[in-house]
Coordinates of C-alpha atoms and ligand atoms in Angstrom, one line a residue:
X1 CA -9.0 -20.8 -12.5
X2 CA -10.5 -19.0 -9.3
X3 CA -7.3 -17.5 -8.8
X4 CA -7.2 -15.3 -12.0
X5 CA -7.9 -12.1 -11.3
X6 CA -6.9 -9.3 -12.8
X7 CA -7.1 -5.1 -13.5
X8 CA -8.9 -4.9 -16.4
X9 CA -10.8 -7.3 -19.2
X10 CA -12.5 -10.3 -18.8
X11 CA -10.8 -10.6 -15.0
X12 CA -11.1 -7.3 -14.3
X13 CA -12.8 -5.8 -10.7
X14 CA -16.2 -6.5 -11.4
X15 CA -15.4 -9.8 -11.9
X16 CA -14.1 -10.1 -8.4
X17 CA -17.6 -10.6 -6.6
X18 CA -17.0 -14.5 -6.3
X19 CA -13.3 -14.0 -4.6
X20 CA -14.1 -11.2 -1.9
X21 CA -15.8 -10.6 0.5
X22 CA -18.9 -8.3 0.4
X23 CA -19.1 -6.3 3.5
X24 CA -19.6 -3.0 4.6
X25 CA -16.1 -2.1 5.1
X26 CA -14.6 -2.6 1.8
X27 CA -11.6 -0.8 0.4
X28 CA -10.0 1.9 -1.5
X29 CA -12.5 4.6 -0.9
X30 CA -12.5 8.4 -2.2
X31 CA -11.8 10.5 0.7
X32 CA -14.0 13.7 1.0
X33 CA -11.9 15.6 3.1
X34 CA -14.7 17.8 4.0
X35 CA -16.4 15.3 5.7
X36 CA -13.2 13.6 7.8
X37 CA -13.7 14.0 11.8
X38 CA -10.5 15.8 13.2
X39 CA -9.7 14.2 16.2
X40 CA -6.5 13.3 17.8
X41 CA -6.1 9.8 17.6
X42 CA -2.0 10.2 18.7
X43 CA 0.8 10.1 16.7
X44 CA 1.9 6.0 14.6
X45 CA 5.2 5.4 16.1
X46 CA 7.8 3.7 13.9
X47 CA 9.9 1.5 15.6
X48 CA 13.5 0.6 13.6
X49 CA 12.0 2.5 10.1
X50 CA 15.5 4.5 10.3
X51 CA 17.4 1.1 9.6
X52 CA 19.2 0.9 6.4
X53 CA 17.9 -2.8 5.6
X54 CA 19.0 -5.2 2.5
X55 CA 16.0 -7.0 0.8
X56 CA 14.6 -8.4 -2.2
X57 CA 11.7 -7.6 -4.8
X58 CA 9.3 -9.5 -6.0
X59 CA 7.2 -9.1 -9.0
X60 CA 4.5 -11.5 -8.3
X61 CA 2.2 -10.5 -11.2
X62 CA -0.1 -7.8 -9.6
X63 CA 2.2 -5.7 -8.0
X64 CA 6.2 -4.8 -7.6
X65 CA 6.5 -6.2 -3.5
X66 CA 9.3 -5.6 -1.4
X67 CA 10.6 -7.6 1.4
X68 CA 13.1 -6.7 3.7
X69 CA 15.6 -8.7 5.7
X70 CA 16.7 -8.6 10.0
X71 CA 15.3 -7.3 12.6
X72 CA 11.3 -7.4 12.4
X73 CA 10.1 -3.1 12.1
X74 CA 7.2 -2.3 14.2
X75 CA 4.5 -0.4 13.7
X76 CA 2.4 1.2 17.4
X77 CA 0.3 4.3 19.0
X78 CA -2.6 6.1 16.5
X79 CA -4.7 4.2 18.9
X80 CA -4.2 0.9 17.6
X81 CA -4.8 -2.1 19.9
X82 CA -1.2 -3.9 20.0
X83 CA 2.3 -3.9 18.1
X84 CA 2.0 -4.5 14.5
X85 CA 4.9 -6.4 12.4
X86 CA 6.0 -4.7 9.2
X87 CA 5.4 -7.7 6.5
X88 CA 5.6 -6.4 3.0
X89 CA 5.7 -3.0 1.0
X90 CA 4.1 -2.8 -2.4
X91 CA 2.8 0.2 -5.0
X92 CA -0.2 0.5 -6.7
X93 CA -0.4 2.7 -10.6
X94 CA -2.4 4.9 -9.9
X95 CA -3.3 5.5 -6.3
X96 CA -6.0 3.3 -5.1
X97 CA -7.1 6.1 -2.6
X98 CA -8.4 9.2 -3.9
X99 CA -8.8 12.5 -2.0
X100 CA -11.2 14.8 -2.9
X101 CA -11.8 12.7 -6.1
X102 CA -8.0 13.5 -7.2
X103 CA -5.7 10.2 -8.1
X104 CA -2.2 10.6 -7.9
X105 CA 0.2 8.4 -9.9
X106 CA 1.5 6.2 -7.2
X107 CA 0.6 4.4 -3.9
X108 CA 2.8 2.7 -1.5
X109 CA 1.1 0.2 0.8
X110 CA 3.5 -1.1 4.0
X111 CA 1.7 -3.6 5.1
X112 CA 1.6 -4.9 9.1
X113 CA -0.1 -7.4 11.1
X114 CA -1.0 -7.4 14.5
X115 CA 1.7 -9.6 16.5
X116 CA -1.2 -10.8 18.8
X117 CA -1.7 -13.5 15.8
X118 CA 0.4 -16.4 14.8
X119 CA 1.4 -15.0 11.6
X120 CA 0.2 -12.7 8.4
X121 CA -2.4 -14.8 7.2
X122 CA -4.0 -15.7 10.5
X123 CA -4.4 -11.8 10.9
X124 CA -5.7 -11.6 7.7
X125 CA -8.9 -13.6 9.6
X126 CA -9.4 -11.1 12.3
X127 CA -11.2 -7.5 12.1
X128 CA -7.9 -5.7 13.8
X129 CA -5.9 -7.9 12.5
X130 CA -3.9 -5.4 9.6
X131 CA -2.6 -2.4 9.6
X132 CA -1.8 -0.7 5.8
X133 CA 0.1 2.6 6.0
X134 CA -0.2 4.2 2.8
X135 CA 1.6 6.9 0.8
X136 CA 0.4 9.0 -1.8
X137 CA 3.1 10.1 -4.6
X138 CA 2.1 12.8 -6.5
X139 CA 4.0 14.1 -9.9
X140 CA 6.7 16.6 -9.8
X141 CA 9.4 17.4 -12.4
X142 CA 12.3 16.0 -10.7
X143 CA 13.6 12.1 -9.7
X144 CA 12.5 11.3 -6.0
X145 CA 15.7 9.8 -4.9
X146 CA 14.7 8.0 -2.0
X147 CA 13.1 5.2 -4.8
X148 CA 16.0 4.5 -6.3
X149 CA 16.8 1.2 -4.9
X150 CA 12.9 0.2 -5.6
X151 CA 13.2 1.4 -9.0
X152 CA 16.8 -0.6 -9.9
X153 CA 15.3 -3.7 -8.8
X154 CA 12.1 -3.4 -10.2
X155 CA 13.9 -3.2 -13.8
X156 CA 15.6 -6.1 -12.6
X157 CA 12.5 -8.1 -12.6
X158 CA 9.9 -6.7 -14.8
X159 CA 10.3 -8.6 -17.1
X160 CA 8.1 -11.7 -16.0
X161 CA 9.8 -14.2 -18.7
X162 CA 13.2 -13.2 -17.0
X163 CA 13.4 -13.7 -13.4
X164 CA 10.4 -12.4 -11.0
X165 CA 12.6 -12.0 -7.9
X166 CA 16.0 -10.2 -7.6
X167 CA 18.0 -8.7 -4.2
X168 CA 18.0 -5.2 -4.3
X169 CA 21.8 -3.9 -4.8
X170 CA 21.6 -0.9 -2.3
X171 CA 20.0 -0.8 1.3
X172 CA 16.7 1.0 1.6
X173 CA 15.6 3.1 4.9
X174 CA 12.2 2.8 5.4
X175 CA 11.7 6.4 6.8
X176 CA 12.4 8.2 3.9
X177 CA 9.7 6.5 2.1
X178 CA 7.4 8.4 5.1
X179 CA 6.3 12.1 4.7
X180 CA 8.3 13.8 7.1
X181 CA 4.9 14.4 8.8
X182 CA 4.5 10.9 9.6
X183 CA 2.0 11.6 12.2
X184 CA -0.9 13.4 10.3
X185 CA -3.0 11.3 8.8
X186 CA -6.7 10.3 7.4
X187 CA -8.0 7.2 9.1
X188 CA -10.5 4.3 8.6
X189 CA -12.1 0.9 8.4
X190 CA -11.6 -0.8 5.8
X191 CA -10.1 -4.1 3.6
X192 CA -7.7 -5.5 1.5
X193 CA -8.0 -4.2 -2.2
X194 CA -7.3 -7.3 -4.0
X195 CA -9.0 -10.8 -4.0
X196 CA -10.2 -11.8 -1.1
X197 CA -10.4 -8.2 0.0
X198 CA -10.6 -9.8 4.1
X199 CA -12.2 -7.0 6.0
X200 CA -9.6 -6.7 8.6
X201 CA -7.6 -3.5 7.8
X202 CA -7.4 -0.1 10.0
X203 CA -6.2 2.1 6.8
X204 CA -3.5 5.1 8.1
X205 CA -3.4 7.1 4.6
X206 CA -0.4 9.9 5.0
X207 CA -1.6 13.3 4.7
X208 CA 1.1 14.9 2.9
X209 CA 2.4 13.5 -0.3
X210 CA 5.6 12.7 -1.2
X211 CA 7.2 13.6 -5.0
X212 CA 7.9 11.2 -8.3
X213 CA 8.8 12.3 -11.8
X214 CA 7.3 10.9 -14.8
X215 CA 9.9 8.8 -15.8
X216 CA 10.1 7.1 -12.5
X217 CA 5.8 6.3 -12.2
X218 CA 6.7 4.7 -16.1
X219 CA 8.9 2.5 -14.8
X220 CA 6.3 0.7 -12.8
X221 CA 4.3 1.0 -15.5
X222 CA 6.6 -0.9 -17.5
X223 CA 6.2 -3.7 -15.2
X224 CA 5.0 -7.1 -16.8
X225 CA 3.1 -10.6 -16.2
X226 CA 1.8 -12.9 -18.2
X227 CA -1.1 -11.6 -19.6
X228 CA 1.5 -8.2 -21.5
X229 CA 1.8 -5.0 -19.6
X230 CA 0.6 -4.9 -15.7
X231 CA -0.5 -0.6 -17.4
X232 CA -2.0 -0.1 -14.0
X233 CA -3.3 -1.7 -10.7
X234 CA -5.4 0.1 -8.8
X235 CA -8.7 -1.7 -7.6
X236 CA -11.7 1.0 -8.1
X237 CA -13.6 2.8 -5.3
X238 CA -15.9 1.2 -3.2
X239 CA -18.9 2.6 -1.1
X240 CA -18.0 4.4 2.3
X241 CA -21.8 3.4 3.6
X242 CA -22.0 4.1 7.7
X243 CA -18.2 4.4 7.7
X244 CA -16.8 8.0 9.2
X245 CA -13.1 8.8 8.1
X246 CA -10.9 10.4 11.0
X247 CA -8.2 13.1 10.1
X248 CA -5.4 13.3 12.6
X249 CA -4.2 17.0 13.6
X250 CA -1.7 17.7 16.1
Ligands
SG4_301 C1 -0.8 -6.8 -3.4 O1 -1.3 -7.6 -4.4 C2 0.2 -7.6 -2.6 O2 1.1 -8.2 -3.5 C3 -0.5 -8.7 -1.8 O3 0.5 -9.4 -1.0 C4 -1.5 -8.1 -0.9 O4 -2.2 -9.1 -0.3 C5 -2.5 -7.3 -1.7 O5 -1.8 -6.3 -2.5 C6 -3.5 -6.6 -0.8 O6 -2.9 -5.7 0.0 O7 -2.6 -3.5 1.0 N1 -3.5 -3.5 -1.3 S1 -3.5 -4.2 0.1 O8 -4.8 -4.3 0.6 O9 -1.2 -8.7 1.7 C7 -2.0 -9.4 1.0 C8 0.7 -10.7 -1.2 O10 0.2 -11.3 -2.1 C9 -2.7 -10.5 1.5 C10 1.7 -11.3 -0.3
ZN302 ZN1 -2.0 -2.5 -1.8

């Protein structure tokens, strides 16, 4: 069907051309930091990311998504237009974003829409209508333990004949998921990475990396759907064309 896409194989990336959109602002990109403007765009404020929050996971095939539960997190400031509702967080193995043409193990994508709009998918419609904050992991030689109640869960339900969807057992506080420079950043125009890759997200990529071990990147790697082993998810680079990249300094 149209809706089989995949990573790899017969479904792979270049066979997404008839499910997205072909623009001029498509997305991941490589980002040559060389070339990034520094300007100060101002600081992201994160409004309620210090909550502890309960929520489930989902593995829905192409990625390990969490949702959270209460009070709606907002997103505001780096110059963005209006306040933007958190709506999901997912990973990608490897990092979709390269820096410098260097791919770290994981990416973590929280995903916000633009509360100006009805809801997630009528944002998805408009060219300010998402905002993706994303977070590069990069491999050190000890357990991060701020993804320990990702990585329970995700056990939990990755194994796709088992059950997809589980609660996760202890409460997770957005923040610490954050650099603790949350406010320097590398920004652009640009989409969503998989099918129908909408061209309607302004990308905040995180500076400064946060750590994983091995063993904790392999348990994503682990995950599976129904074709075997999701081995990895990233959607390949696509061409910056007339796009500039901004790099925030304080
Ligand atoms: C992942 O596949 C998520 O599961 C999708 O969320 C998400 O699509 C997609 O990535 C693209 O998002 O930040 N990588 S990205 O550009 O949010 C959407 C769902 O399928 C539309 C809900
Ligand atoms: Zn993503």
């Amino acid at each position: 069907t149209a809706s089989e896409w995949g990573y790899w194989g017969k479904y792979g990336p270049k066979t997404w051309s008839e499910l997205c959109a072909t623009g001029k602002r498509q997305s991941p990109i490589d980002i040559v930091t060389e070339d990034a403007i520094r300007i100060d765009l101002g600081a992201l404020k994160f409004d309620r990311y210090d909550f502890a929050f309960s929520g489930s996971l989902i593995n829905n095939g192409h990625t390990i998504q969490v949702k959270l539960d209460g009070v709606p997190i907002h997103l505001s400031g780096g110059s963005l237009p209006s306040v933007y509702v958190l709506e999901q967080m997912h990973f990608h193995w490897s990092a979709e974003h390269t820096v410098d043409g260097v791919r770290d193990p994981l990416e973590l994508h929280l995903v916000h829409y633009n509360n100006q709009y009805a809801n997630f998918s009528e944002a998805t419609q408009h060219e300010n209508g998402i905002v993706v904050v994303a977070v590069l992991f990069e491999f050190n030689n000890y357990d991060n333990p701020d993804l320990m109640p990702i990585l329970e869960t995700t056990k939990i339900v990755s194994n796709w004949v088992g059950k997809n969807m589980a609660q996760m057992r202890n409460k997770l506080i957005p923040l610490l998921l954050l650099p603790k420079d949350h406010t320097t950043y590398y920004s652009y125009e640009g989409s969503l990475t998989t099918p129908g890759c909408q061209e309607s997200v302004m990308w905040f990529v995180m500076t400064e990396k946060l750590p994983i071990s091995e063993a904790q990147v392999n348990v994503f790697r682990h995950v599976q759907n129904s074709n075997g082993t999701l081995k990895y998810n990233y959607r390949p680079k696509q061409e910056l064309g007339n796009r500039k990249v901004h790099h925030r300094l304080e």
